[in-house]
Structures are given as structure tokens and as C-alpha cells.
Short mmCIF file of C-alpha atoms in Angstrom, two decimals:
data_model
loop_
_atom_site.label_atom_id
_atom_site.label_comp_id
_atom_site.label_asym_id
_atom_site.label_seq_id
_atom_site.Cartn_x
_atom_site.Cartn_y
_atom_site.Cartn_z
CA MET A 1 -45.14 -54.51 62.55
CA SER A 2 -48.10 -54.77 60.53
CA GLU A 3 -48.07 -54.33 56.70
CA GLN A 4 -50.33 -51.43 56.83
CA GLY A 5 -48.07 -49.78 59.39
CA GLY A 6 -45.08 -50.37 57.24
CA LEU A 7 -46.67 -48.70 54.26
CA GLN A 8 -47.75 -45.63 56.22
CA ASP A 9 -44.14 -45.37 57.35
CA GLU A 10 -42.81 -45.54 53.99
CA ALA A 11 -45.37 -43.00 52.61
CA MET A 12 -44.23 -40.61 55.38
CA THR A 13 -40.67 -41.20 54.70
CA ARG A 14 -41.41 -40.50 50.90
CA SER A 15 -43.34 -37.22 52.17
CA GLU A 16 -40.48 -36.13 54.27
CA ARG A 17 -37.98 -36.74 51.35
CA ARG A 18 -40.26 -34.66 49.05
CA LYS A 19 -40.58 -31.94 51.58
CA ARG A 20 -36.99 -31.80 52.28
CA LYS A 21 -36.13 -31.73 48.51
CA ARG A 22 -38.76 -28.78 48.12
CA THR A 23 -36.96 -26.96 51.03
CA HIS A 24 -33.63 -27.63 49.48
CA ILE A 25 -34.81 -26.20 46.06
CA VAL A 26 -36.41 -23.22 47.61
CA SER A 27 -33.15 -22.53 49.58
CA VAL A 28 -30.95 -22.73 46.38
CA LEU A 29 -33.35 -20.43 44.54
CA LEU A 30 -33.42 -17.94 47.36
CA LEU A 31 -29.58 -18.01 47.37
CA VAL A 32 -29.34 -17.63 43.45
CA VAL A 33 -31.75 -14.62 43.86
CA SER A 34 -29.66 -13.17 46.68
CA VAL A 35 -26.57 -13.32 44.79
CA CYS A 36 -28.17 -11.80 41.74
CA VAL A 37 -29.54 -8.92 43.78
CA VAL A 38 -26.22 -8.29 45.39
CA SER A 39 -24.57 -8.41 41.91
CA VAL A 40 -26.87 -6.06 40.34
CA TRP A 41 -26.70 -3.76 43.36
CA GLY A 42 -22.88 -3.83 43.29
CA MET A 43 -22.85 -3.07 39.46
CA THR A 44 -25.28 -0.23 39.88
CA LYS A 45 -23.47 1.07 42.73
CA LYS A 46 -20.31 0.86 40.80
CA GLU A 47 -21.78 2.51 37.55
CA THR A 48 -23.30 5.33 39.92
CA GLY A 49 -19.76 6.13 41.41
CA GLU A 50 -18.22 6.08 38.01
CA GLN A 51 -20.75 8.52 36.63
CA LYS A 52 -20.46 10.76 39.70
CA VAL A 53 -16.67 10.90 39.35
CA ILE A 54 -17.11 11.67 35.58
CA GLU A 55 -19.19 14.46 36.30
CA GLN A 56 -16.94 15.96 38.84
CA PHE A 57 -14.22 15.57 36.47
CA MET A 58 -16.17 17.46 33.71
CA THR A 59 -17.20 20.17 36.10
CA ALA A 60 -13.58 20.81 37.26
CA LEU A 61 -12.53 20.94 33.50
CA ARG A 62 -15.28 23.62 32.64
CA GLN A 63 -14.30 25.65 35.63
CA GLU A 64 -10.58 25.24 34.87
CA ASP A 65 -10.14 24.29 38.58
CA VAL A 66 -6.53 23.41 38.65
CA HIS A 67 -6.60 22.36 42.21
CA THR A 68 -9.25 19.56 41.66
CA LEU A 69 -7.73 18.48 38.48
CA ARG A 70 -4.50 17.83 40.07
CA GLN A 71 -6.46 15.17 42.08
CA PHE A 72 -8.02 13.65 39.09
CA ILE A 73 -5.31 13.69 36.53
CA ASP A 74 -2.87 10.69 36.50
CA ILE A 75 0.36 12.43 35.49
CA PRO A 76 2.47 14.94 37.44
CA LEU A 77 1.58 18.45 36.59
CA GLU A 78 4.75 20.48 36.75
CA SER A 79 2.94 23.67 37.23
CA ASP A 80 -0.54 25.10 36.82
CA ASP A 81 0.58 26.24 33.50
CA THR A 82 0.57 22.69 32.24
CA LEU A 83 -3.18 22.71 31.69
CA LEU A 84 -3.33 26.00 29.80
CA PRO A 85 -3.18 24.45 26.39
CA LEU A 86 -6.04 22.17 27.27
CA PHE A 87 -8.06 24.96 28.52
CA ALA A 88 -7.32 27.11 25.50
CA TYR A 89 -8.44 24.27 23.28
CA LEU A 90 -11.70 23.72 25.14
CA ARG A 91 -12.62 27.61 25.11
CA LYS A 92 -12.13 27.71 21.26
CA HIS A 93 -13.67 24.21 20.79
CA PRO A 94 -16.33 23.79 23.49
CA GLU A 95 -17.49 20.62 21.64
CA GLY A 96 -14.58 19.07 23.02
CA TYR A 97 -16.30 18.65 26.48
CA GLU A 98 -18.98 16.39 24.86
CA GLN A 99 -16.23 14.49 23.08
CA ILE A 100 -14.49 13.72 26.45
CA ARG A 101 -17.76 12.94 28.23
CA LYS A 102 -18.80 10.44 25.23
CA GLU A 103 -15.40 8.78 25.39
CA LEU A 104 -15.63 8.41 29.15
CA LYS A 105 -19.13 6.99 28.77
CA GLN A 106 -17.97 4.43 26.23
CA GLN A 107 -15.08 3.21 28.67
CA GLN A 108 -17.65 2.94 31.47
CA ASP A 109 -20.11 0.95 29.44
CA ASP A 110 -17.70 -1.20 27.10
CA ARG A 111 -14.25 -0.79 28.20
CA VAL A 112 -13.65 -0.30 24.52
CA TYR A 113 -9.92 0.97 24.82
CA ILE A 114 -6.91 -1.11 25.86
CA LYS A 115 -3.89 1.13 26.33
CA GLY A 116 -1.06 0.36 23.92
CA LEU A 117 -3.31 -1.63 21.41
CA THR A 118 -4.47 1.41 19.19
CA SER A 119 -2.82 4.45 17.82
CA THR A 120 -5.98 6.61 18.65
CA PRO A 121 -6.28 6.73 22.30
CA PRO A 122 -9.16 8.55 23.99
CA VAL A 123 -8.40 12.05 25.09
CA PHE A 124 -8.61 10.84 28.81
CA LEU A 125 -8.31 7.25 29.89
CA MET A 126 -10.31 6.41 32.97
CA LYS A 127 -8.51 4.20 35.36
CA LEU A 128 -9.30 2.66 38.73
CA SER A 129 -6.22 2.50 40.98
CA GLN A 130 -6.39 1.42 44.70
CA GLY A 131 -10.08 2.32 44.70
CA VAL A 132 -9.61 5.80 43.41
CA TYR A 133 -10.59 6.83 39.72
CA LYS A 134 -8.02 8.72 37.78
CA PHE A 135 -7.93 10.30 34.28
CA GLU A 136 -4.67 9.82 32.15
CA PRO A 137 -4.56 12.18 29.39
CA ALA A 138 -3.34 11.02 25.95
CA LEU A 139 0.35 11.94 25.20
CA TYR A 140 0.91 13.01 21.50
CA HIS A 141 4.40 12.76 20.12
CA VAL A 142 5.28 15.76 18.07
CA TYR A 143 7.89 15.99 15.31
CA VAL A 144 8.98 18.80 12.99
CA GLN A 145 9.75 18.13 9.49
CA THR A 146 11.73 20.75 7.44
CA ASN A 147 14.59 21.32 5.15
CA GLU A 148 15.72 24.20 7.34
CA LYS A 149 18.95 23.10 9.22
CA GLY A 150 19.89 24.71 12.55
CA ALA A 151 16.40 26.51 13.06
CA ARG A 152 15.25 26.91 16.67
CA ILE A 153 12.05 25.17 17.53
CA PHE A 154 9.42 26.97 20.01
CA ILE A 155 6.28 25.58 21.35
CA ASN A 156 4.14 28.18 23.27
CA ASP A 157 7.27 30.41 23.38
CA THR A 158 9.52 27.69 25.02
CA ASP A 159 12.62 26.70 23.24
CA VAL A 160 12.37 23.05 22.66
CA GLY A 161 15.44 22.23 20.45
CA GLU A 162 17.02 22.74 16.97
CA THR A 163 16.38 21.15 13.50
CA ASN A 164 19.48 19.11 13.07
CA VAL A 165 17.89 16.57 10.87
CA SER A 166 15.03 16.51 8.54
CA LEU A 167 12.64 15.04 11.11
CA THR A 168 13.08 16.32 14.64
CA LYS A 169 11.38 15.01 17.57
CA VAL A 170 10.06 17.78 19.68
CA GLY A 171 8.61 16.02 22.81
CA SER A 172 5.33 14.58 24.02
CA TYR A 173 2.42 16.83 24.90
CA ILE A 174 -1.04 16.36 26.63
CA PRO A 175 -4.32 17.34 24.75
CA GLY A 176 -4.48 20.97 24.00
CA LEU A 177 -3.83 24.05 21.73
CA TYR A 178 -0.31 24.81 20.99
CA GLU A 179 1.73 27.37 18.88
CA LEU A 180 4.60 25.93 17.27
CA LYS A 181 7.23 28.22 15.82
CA LEU A 182 10.28 27.65 13.70
CA VAL A 183 12.89 30.45 13.78
CA THR A 184 16.11 31.07 11.67
CA ASP A 185 18.28 34.03 11.24
CA GLU A 186 16.20 35.00 8.06
CA HIS A 187 12.77 34.44 9.10
CA GLU A 188 10.22 32.80 11.33
CA GLN A 189 7.27 30.55 10.69
CA THR A 190 4.30 29.81 13.09
CA LYS A 191 1.68 27.10 13.00
CA GLN A 192 -1.11 26.15 15.24
CA LEU A 193 -0.90 22.78 16.60
CA LEU A 194 -4.15 20.99 17.66
CA LEU A 195 -3.75 17.88 19.86
CA PHE A 196 -7.12 16.55 20.77
CA GLY A 197 -8.20 13.03 19.69
CA GLY A 198 -6.81 11.10 16.76
CA GLU A 199 -3.41 9.71 16.05
CA ARG A 200 -0.74 9.96 18.74
CA ILE A 201 2.16 10.61 16.56
CA ARG A 202 1.91 14.23 14.79
CA ILE A 203 4.26 15.51 12.27
CA VAL A 204 4.28 19.34 11.55
CA HIS A 205 5.69 20.30 8.11
CA PHE A 206 7.54 23.63 7.61
CA ASN A 207 8.70 24.61 4.08
CA SER A 208 11.44 27.20 3.74
CA ASN A 209 9.44 28.72 0.84
CA GLU A 210 6.48 29.49 2.96
#
């Protein structure tokens, strides 16, 4: 083989290597672009799905559609009346709809709330379980503080216990507007209880002199 032929072969080999290298780089770039496109598409699809579910949930709330809300809300609803305090609150405080929407939007964007790490949970916590979005209402723990011993406690006309100690736990309740009544043989006292955002533990004070 001549020297000139050897140089030509070497030049062709270098050219082929450069060509293969360029092809490899292009393939890698195309792969990276494809992955990015798929990821962006997946995120967009997920966000669109979340937003659609939020809007369906908000519509059901506004329409007080208990049948649809049963499919969305992630706690057992003992009866249709379970949601009446929530409806009552939203009728009286329609700005509550926007508060719920804002909190759900924050969860969608930032995942700002981790259950159990804060005493001020959102009104509804949005969760994804087995591919289905659910909304878990905050539970507020209600206590009655009074110096009245043996008084009956009523919430929305339901007897929930008696004041045997100065601080009596009444129960846990979903967001809503409630009427809390303390009844003794001599008198009764009534207070409104607003459970919508804020601290999970609520103490209602009753004074026998009121």
C-alpha cells in the first residue's frame, strides 16, 4: 500500500469517526428533547387534570350537590345532613368559596401543606389516591370551657355530652357554621361556632354570669 493511500484511508477513518460522533451527539440531543417534551406534556396534562377536578368540586359545593360531593370528599358522610353546616357557612360567607379555591391552587402549585405538621390546615386537603383525586376536610376539635357543672351541651340541637369538668371535649367537626348551646335547669346559653380555616383546636367559653 502506498503512503498516499494510507493517508487517504486514515483521513476517511477520521471523517467517519467525526460523522459517527456528530450522529451520536444529535441522537443524544433528540433523546433529551424528547424526554423534556414528554415531561412537560405530562406535567401539563396533570395540572389540567387537577384544575378540572378542582372546578368540578367547586361547582358541586356551590350547587350543594351532596351526591357528587360524596364522590369527592374523603371521609364517610353519615347522612346528607353532615354537610349542612358547611353549606350554611358558605351561604352566609360566600367569600369562603374563593378561600377554598385559593388553598387548593396553592396545593396544586407548591404542595405547601404537609398533614400533621401544622395546626392550621387548609379547609380541604387535596389528595391523589389510586389515580383518583379526593378532598379531605379539616377536622376541628371542639372543647367547652365553663364553671357550670352538669350542664348539657348541644351542637345543632344534638345532645353531645355533659360538663363534668371545666374543659370538656365535645368532638371533632368538619368546616361549617354550628350552633353550640349550654343548658342547665336554670338557664341556657347559645353561641355560634365558626369552623372554617385557622387553628384545629377550638375552645368555646361559657360564663355562668352571661
